[in-house]
Coordinates of C-alpha atoms in Angstrom, one line a residue:
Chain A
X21 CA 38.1 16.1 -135.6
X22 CA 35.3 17.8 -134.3
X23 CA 34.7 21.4 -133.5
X24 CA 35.5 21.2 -129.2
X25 CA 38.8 19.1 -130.3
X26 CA 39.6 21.7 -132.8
X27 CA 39.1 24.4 -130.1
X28 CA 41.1 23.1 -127.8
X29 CA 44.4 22.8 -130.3
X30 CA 43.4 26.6 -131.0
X31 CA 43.8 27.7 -127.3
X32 CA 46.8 25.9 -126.6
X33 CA 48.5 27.2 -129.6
X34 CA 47.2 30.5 -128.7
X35 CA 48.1 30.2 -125.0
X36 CA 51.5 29.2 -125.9
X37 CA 51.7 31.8 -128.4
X38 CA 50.2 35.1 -126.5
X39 CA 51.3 33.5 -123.0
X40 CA 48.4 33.9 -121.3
X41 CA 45.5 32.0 -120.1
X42 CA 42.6 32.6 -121.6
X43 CA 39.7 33.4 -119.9
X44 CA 36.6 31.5 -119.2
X45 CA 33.6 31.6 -121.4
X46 CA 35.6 31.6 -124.9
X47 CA 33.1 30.6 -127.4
X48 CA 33.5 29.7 -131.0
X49 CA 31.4 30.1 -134.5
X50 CA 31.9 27.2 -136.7
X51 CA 30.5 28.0 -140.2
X52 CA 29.6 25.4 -142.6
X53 CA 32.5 25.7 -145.2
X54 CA 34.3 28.3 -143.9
X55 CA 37.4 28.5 -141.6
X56 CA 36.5 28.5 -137.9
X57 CA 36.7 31.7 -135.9
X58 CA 37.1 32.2 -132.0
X59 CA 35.8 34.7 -129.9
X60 CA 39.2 34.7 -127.6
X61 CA 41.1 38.2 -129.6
X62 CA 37.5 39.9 -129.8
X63 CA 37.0 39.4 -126.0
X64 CA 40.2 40.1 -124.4
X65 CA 41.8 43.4 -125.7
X66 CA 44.4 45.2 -123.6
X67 CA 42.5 48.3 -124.0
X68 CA 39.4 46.7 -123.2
X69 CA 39.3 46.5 -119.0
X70 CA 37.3 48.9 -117.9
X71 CA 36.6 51.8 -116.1
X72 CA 39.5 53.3 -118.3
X73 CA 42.1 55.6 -115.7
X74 CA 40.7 59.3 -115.3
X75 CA 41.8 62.2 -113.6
X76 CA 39.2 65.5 -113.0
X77 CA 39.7 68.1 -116.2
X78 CA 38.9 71.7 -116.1
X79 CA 35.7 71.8 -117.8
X80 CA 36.5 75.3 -119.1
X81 CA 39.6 74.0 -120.7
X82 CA 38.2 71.6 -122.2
X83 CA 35.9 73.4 -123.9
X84 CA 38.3 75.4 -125.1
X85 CA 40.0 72.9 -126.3
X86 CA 37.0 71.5 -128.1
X87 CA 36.0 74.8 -129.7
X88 CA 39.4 74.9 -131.1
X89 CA 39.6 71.5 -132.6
X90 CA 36.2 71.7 -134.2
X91 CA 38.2 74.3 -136.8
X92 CA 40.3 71.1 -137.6
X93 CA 38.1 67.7 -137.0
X94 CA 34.5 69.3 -136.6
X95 CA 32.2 68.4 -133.6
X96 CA 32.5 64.6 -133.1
X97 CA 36.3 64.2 -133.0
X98 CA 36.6 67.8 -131.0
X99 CA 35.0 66.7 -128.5
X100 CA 36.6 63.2 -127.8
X101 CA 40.1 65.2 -128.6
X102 CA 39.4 67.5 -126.0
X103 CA 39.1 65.0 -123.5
X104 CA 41.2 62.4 -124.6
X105 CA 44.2 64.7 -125.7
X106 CA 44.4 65.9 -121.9
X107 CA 44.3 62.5 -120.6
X108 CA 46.9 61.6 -123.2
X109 CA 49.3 63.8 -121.1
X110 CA 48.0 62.9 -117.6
X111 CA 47.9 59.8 -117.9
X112 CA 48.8 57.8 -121.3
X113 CA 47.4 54.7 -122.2
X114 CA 44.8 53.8 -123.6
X115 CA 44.3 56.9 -124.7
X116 CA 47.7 57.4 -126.9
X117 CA 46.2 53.9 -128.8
X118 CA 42.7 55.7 -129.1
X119 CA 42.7 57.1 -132.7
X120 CA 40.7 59.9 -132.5
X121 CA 41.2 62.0 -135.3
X122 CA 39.4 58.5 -137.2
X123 CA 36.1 60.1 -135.9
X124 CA 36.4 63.4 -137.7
X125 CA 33.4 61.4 -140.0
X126 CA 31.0 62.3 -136.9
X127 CA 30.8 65.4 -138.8
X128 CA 27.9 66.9 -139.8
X129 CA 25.7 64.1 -138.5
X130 CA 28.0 61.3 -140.1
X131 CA 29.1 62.1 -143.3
X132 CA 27.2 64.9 -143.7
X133 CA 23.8 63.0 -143.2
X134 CA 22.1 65.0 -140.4
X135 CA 21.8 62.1 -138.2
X136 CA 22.8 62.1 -134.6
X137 CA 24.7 65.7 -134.0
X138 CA 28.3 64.7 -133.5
X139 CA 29.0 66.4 -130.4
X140 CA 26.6 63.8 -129.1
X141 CA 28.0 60.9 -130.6
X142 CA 31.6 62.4 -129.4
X143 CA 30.4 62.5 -126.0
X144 CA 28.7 59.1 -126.2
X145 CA 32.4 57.4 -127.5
X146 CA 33.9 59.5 -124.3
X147 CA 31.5 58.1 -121.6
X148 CA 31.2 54.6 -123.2
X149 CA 35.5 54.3 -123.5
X150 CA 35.8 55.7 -119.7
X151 CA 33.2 54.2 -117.8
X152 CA 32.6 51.3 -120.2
X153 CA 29.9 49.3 -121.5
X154 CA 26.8 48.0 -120.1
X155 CA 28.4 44.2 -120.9
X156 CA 26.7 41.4 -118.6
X157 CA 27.5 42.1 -115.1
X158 CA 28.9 45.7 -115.8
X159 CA 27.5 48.8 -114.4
X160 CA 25.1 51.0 -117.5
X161 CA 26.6 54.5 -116.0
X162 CA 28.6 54.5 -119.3
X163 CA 25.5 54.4 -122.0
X164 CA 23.1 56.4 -119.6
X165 CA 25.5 59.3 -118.9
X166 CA 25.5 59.6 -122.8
X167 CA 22.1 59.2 -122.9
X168 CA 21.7 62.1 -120.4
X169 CA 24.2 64.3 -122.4
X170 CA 21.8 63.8 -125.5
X171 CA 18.3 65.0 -123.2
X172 CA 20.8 67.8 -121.9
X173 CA 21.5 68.4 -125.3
X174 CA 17.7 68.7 -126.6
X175 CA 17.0 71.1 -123.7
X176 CA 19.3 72.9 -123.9
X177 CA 19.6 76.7 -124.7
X178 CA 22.7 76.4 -127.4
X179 CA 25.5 76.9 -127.6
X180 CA 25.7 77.3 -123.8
X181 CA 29.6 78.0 -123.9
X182 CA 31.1 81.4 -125.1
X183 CA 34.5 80.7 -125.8
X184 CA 37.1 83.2 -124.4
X185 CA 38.0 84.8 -127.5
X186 CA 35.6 83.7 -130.2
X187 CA 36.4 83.7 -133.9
X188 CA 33.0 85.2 -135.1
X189 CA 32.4 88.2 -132.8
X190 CA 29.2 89.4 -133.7
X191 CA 25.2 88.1 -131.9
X192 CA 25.1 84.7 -131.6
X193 CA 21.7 83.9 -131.4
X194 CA 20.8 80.4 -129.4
X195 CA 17.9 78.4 -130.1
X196 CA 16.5 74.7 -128.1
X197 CA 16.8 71.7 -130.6
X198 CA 14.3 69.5 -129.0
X199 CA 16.3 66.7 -130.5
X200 CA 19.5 65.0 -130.6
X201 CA 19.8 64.9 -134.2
X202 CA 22.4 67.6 -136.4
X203 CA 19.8 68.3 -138.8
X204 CA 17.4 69.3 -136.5
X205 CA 19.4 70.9 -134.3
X206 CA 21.6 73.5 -136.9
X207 CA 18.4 73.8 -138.9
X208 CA 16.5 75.1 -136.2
X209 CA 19.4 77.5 -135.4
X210 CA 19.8 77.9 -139.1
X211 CA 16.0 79.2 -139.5
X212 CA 16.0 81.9 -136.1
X213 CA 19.2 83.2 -137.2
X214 CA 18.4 83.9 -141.0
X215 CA 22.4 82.2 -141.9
X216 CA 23.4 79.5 -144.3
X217 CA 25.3 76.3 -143.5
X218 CA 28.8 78.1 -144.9
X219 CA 28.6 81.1 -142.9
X220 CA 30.9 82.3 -140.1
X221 CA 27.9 82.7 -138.0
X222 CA 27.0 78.9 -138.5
X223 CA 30.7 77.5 -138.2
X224 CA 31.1 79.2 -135.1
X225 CA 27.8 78.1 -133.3
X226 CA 28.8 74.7 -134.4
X227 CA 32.3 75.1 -132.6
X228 CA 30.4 76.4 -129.9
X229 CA 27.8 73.1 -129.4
X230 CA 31.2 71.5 -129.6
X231 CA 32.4 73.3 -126.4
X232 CA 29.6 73.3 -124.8
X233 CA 29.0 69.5 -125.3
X234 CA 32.2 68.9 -123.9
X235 CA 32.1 70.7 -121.0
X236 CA 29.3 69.5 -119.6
X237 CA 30.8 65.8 -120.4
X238 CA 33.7 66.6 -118.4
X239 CA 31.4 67.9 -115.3
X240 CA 29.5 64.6 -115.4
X241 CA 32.9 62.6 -115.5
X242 CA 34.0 64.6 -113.0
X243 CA 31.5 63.8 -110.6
X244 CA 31.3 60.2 -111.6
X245 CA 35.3 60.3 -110.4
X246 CA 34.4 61.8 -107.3
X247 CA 31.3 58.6 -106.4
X248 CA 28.6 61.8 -106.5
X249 CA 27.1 60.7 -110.0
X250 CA 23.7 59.7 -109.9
X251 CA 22.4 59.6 -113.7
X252 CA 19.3 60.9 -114.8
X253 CA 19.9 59.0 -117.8
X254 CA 17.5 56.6 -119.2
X255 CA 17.4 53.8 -122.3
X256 CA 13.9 55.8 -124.1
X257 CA 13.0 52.2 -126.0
X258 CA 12.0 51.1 -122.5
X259 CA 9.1 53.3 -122.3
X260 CA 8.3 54.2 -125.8
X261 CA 8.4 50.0 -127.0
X262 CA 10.5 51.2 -129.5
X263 CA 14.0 53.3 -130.1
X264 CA 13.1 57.1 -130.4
X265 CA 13.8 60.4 -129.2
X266 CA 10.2 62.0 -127.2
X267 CA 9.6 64.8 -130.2
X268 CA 7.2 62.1 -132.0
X269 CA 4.6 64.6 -132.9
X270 CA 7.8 66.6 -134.5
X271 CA 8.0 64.1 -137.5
X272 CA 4.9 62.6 -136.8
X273 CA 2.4 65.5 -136.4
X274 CA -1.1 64.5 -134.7
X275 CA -0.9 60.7 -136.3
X276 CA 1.9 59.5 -134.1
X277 CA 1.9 55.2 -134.7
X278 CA 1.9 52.7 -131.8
X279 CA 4.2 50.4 -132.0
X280 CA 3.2 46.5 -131.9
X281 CA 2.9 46.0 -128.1
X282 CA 5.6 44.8 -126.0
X283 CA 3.5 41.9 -124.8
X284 CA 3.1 40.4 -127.8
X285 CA 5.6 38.2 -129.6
Chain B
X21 CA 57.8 84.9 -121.9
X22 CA 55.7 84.8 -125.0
X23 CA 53.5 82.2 -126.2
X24 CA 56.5 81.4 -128.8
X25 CA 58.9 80.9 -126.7
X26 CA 56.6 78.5 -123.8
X27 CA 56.0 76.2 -127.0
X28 CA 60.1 75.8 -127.8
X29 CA 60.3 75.1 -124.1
X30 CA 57.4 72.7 -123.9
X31 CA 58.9 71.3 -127.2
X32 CA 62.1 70.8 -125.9
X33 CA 61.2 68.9 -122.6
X34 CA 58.9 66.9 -125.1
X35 CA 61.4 65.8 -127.2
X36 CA 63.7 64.8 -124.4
X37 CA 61.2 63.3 -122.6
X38 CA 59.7 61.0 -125.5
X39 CA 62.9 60.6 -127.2
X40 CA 61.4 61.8 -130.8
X41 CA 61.5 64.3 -132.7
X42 CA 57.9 66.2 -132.9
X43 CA 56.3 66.3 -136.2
X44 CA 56.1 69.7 -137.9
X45 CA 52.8 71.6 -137.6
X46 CA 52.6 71.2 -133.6
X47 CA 50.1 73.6 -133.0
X48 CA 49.5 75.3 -129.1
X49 CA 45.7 76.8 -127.4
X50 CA 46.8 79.2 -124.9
X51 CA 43.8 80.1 -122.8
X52 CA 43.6 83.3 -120.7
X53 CA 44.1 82.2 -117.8
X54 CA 44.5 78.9 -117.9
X55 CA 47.7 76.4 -118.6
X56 CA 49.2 75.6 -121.6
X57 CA 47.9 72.5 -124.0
X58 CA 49.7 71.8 -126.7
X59 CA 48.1 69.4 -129.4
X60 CA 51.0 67.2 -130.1
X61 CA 50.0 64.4 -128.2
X62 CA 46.6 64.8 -130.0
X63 CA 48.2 64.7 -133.5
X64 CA 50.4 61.9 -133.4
X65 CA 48.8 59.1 -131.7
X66 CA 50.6 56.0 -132.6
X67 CA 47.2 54.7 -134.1
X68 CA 46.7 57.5 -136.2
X69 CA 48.4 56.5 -139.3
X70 CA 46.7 55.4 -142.2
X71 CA 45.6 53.4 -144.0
X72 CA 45.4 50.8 -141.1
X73 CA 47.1 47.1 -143.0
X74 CA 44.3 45.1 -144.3
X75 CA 44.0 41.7 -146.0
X76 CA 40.7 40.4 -147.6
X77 CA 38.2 39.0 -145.5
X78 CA 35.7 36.6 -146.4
X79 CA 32.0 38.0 -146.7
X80 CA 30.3 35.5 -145.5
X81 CA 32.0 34.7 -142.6
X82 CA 32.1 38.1 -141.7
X83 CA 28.6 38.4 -141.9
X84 CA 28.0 35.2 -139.6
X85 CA 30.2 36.5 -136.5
X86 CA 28.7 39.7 -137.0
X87 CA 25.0 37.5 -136.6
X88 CA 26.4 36.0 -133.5
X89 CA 27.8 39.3 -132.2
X90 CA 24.6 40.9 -131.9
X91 CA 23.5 38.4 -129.5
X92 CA 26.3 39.6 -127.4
X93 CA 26.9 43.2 -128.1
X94 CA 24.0 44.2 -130.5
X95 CA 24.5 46.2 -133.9
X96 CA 27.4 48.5 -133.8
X97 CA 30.5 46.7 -131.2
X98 CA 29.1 43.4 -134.0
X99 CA 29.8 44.9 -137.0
X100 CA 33.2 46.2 -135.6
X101 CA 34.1 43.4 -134.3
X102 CA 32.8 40.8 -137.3
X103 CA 35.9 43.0 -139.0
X104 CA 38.3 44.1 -136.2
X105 CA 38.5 40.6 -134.7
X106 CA 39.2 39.0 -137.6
X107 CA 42.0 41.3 -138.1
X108 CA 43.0 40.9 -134.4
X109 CA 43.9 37.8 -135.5
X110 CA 45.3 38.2 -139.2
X111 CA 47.5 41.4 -138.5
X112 CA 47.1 42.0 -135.0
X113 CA 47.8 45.6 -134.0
X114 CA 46.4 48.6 -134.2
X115 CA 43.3 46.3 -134.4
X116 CA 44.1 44.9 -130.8
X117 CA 44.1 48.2 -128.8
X118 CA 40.9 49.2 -130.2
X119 CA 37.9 48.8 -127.2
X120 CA 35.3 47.4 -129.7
X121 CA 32.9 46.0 -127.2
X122 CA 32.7 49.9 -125.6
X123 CA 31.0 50.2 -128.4
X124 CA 27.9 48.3 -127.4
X125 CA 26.4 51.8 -127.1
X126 CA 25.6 52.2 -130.7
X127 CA 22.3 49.7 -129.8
X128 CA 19.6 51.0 -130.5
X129 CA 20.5 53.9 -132.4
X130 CA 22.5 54.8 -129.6
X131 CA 21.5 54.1 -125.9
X132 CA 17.9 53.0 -127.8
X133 CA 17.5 56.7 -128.5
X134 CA 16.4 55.4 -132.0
X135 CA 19.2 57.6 -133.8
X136 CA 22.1 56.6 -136.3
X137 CA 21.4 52.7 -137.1
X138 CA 24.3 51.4 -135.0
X139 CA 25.0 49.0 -137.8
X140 CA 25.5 51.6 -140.6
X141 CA 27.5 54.0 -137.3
X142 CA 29.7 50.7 -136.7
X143 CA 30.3 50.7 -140.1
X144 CA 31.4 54.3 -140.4
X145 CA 33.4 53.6 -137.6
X146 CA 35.2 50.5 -139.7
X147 CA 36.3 52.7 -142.8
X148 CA 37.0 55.4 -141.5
X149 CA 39.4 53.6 -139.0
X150 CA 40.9 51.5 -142.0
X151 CA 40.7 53.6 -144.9
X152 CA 41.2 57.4 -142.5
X153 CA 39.7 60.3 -141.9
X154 CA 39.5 63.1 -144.4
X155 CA 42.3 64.9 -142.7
X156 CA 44.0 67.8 -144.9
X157 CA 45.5 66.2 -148.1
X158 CA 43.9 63.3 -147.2
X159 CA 41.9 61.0 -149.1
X160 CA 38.0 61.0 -148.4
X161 CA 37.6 57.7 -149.5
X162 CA 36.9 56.5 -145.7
X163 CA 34.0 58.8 -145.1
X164 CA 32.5 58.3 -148.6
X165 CA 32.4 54.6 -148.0
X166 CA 30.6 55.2 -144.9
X167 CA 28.2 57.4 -146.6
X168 CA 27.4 55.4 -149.7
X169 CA 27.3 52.3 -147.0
X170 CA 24.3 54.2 -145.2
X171 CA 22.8 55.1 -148.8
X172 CA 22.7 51.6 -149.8
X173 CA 21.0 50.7 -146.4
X174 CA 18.1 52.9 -147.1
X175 CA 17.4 51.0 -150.2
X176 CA 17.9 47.8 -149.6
X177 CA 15.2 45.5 -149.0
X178 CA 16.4 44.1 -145.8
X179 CA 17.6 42.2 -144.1
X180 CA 19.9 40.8 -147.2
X181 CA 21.5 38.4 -145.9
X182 CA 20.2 35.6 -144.6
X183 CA 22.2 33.4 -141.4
X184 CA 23.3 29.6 -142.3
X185 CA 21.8 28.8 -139.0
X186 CA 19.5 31.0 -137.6
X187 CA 18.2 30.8 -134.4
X188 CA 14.8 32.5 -135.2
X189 CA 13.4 29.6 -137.8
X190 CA 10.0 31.2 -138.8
X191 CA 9.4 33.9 -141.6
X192 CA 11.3 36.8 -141.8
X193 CA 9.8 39.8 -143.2
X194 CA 11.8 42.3 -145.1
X195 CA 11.5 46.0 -145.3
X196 CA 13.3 49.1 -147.3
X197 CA 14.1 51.6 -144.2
X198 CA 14.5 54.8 -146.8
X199 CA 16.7 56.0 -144.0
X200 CA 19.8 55.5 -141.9
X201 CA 17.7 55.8 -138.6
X202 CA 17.0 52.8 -135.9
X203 CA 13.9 54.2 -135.4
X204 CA 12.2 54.6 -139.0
X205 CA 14.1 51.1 -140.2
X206 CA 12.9 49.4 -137.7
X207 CA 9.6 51.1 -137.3
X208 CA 9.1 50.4 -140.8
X209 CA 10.1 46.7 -140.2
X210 CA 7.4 46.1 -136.7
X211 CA 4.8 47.6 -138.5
X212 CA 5.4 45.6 -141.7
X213 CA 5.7 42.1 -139.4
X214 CA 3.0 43.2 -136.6
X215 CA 6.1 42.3 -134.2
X216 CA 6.6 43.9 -130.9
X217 CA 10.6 45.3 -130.1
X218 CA 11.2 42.6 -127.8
X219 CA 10.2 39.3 -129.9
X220 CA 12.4 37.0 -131.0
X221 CA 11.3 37.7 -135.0
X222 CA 12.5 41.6 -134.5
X223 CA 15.8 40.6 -132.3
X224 CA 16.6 38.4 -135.2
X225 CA 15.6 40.8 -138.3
X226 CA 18.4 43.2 -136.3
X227 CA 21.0 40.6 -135.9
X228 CA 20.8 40.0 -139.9
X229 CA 20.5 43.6 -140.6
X230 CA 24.1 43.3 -138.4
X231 CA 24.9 40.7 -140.8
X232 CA 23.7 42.2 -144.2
X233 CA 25.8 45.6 -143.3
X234 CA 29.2 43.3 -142.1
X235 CA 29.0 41.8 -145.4
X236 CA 28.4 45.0 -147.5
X237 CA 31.2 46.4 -145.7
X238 CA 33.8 43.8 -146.6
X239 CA 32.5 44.1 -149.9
X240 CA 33.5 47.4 -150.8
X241 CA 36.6 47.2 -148.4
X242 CA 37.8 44.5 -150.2
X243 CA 37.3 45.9 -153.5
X244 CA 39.2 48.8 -151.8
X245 CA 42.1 46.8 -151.1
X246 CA 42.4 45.7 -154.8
X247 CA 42.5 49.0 -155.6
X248 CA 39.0 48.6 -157.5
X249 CA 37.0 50.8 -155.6
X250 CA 34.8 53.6 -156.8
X251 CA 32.9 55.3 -154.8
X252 CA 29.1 55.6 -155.1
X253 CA 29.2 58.2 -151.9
X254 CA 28.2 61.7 -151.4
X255 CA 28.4 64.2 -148.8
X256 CA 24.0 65.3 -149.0
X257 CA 25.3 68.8 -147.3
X258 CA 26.6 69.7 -150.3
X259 CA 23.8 69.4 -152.5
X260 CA 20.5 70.0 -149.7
X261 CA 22.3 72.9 -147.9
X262 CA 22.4 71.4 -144.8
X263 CA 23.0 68.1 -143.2
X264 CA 20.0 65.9 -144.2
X265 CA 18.9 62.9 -145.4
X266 CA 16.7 62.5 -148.7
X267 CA 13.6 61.4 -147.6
X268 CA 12.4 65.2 -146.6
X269 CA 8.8 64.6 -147.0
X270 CA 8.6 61.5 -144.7
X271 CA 9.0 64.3 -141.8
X272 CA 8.2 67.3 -143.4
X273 CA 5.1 66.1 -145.4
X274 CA 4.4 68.5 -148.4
X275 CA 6.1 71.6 -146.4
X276 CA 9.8 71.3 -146.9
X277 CA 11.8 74.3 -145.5
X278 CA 14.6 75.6 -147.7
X279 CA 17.7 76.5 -145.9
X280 CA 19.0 80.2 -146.0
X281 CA 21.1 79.9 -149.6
X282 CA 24.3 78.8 -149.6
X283 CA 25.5 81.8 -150.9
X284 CA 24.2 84.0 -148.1
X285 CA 26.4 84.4 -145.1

């Protein structure tokens, strides 16, 4: 029996089974020894038709909301929760299946790593889950509005949000990361304001990135719901021939490589 | 009427409303100004129970859909999917209401910023789904396989694994990243080969880098599910003082800042 006849069995059993007609375009891996695999479950998830439902949040609630729930699941996970959670009550599924608190390892730059700052990757999750991804045919609005968070972000004068009753109440000092990335970011805060990673002070900037992040999510989403977004997001590898943020002398001083060009193969 | 009393109110109307009894520990954000959220909807998302069920998956197999995924949705959605499709299929839910492909962001080191490797991020993703987040109580196993996942990443000479039938036939350099990045792995990798970010040698060295991290992840999660596994992770905050990874020099060259003291507040 070869592979097409085995694939066809598979999707009338499956058709049968799920009662419903699968859709076109269903592909299949056959690997030599191994036990064939179809594409049909990975392509057509319930939770997986896209742009998700979304009704206009407060933005100053939200952040709220996300400074709050950084003092239980940290940056990543505060800010999809602050979004998601709201949207939970207004409108239900998918969000009630999304499982949120899973993300609290966004934390820290994942696992404590310093890579991307969480808030950002947060965000990203948030725009990429509403909007959707940039599959075939599909608009990009998704990845470049979390692309555009992420410059936002490295401009940015941070935190930008003052929560209405903060939990550290002295000077909170703000300083421009130039970068997406955790490490950068808190240790250039770390550095202007003379505090450790395990003080109050830090915490509390770090809830406050967290609200800030996810207010200014909720103001892009907002006007994306209301057919006024017009992104000033953009994918950087297109103009830099490789992945990379545009601090290169930061890491790279005065000897900053050029990448193989795009021309050649 | 207090904030105690709103919340038995809000609880009550809940629990008629949903037909369940709320879990203890339902926690409310009242805002000046601003209505009432309560985070119970955020708390017990029917997803949000862990561990998630999990049979043993083949690590080959794995690795060969993740290989073909890339070519479809590039590093991150293919390593979620070699492992949540598979499980679509061999369990079913909560694997079937998670939107895997929106996570065709993580390309590039998310929307080709050059960040988080979205191969080592969808593999964070995978664990910390399955295994759980390091809620209170909880274990931190999920996190910690993520973390020793992106530890082994920066010293493996990669890609490891190599495709039964790949679709690039020539030579295929390999390279040890010394980081979780997109950009530095794959910097390292163009350099190393002289090969521009949009040949068909570097497209390829990614999809088996998709590969070689599907397969890793298996690895460990299967020696998880045989209750075998150990793990080699760490969280670097603790020991560097702030979020980092260990390659400080490649950045900082000779002139590594040390982070106000832990002890210091």
């Amino acid at each position: 029996m070869g592979v097409e006849e085995i694939l066809k069995g598979e999707l009338s059993r499956r058709q049968l089974f799920r009662g419903a007609v699968c859709s076109a375009g269903i592909t299949a891996l056959a690997t030599g020894g191994l036990s064939l695999f179809t594409r049909a479950e990975a392509k057509d998830g319930h939770t997986e038709k896209w742009p998700w439902p979304y009704v206009k949040l407060d933005p100053d609630k939200t952040a709220e909301i996300a400074y709050e729930e950084w003092y239980r699941v940290f940056c990543g996970a505060g800010v999809i929760n602050s979004i998601f959670s709201q949207l939970r009550e207004k409108i239900g599924e998918p969000y009630k299946s999304f499982p949120v608190d899973a993300f609290k390892f966004l934390e820290g730059g994942m696992s404590a790593w310093g890579t991307i700052c969480g808030s950002n990757a947060g965000a990203n999750v948030v725009t990429n889950c509403i909007i959707g991804p940039s599959l075939k045919g599909a608009s990009e609005d998704g990845m470049l509005m979390g692309s555009e968070i992420m410059q936002w972000y490295c401009d940015a004068n941070m935190p930008t949000y003052t929560p209405k009753d903060p939990k550290f109440k002295g000077e909170m000092p703000k300083t421009v990361a130039n970068s997406p990335l955790c490490h950068v970011s808190v240790g250039k805060w770390m550095k202007a304001a003379d505090k450790s990673l395990g003080s109050p002070d830090r915490k509390d900037r770090c809830a406050r990135v967290t609200a800030s992040v996810a207010y200014h999510t909720v103001k892009l989403l907002n006007e994306w719901k209301d057919g006024k977004y017009k992104t000033k997001g953009v994918l950087p590898a297109k103009s830099f021939n490789i992945p990379a943020q545009s601090n290169c002398t930061e890491c790279h001083g005065s000897g900053v490589p050029t990448p193989p060009a795009a021309k050649k193969v």
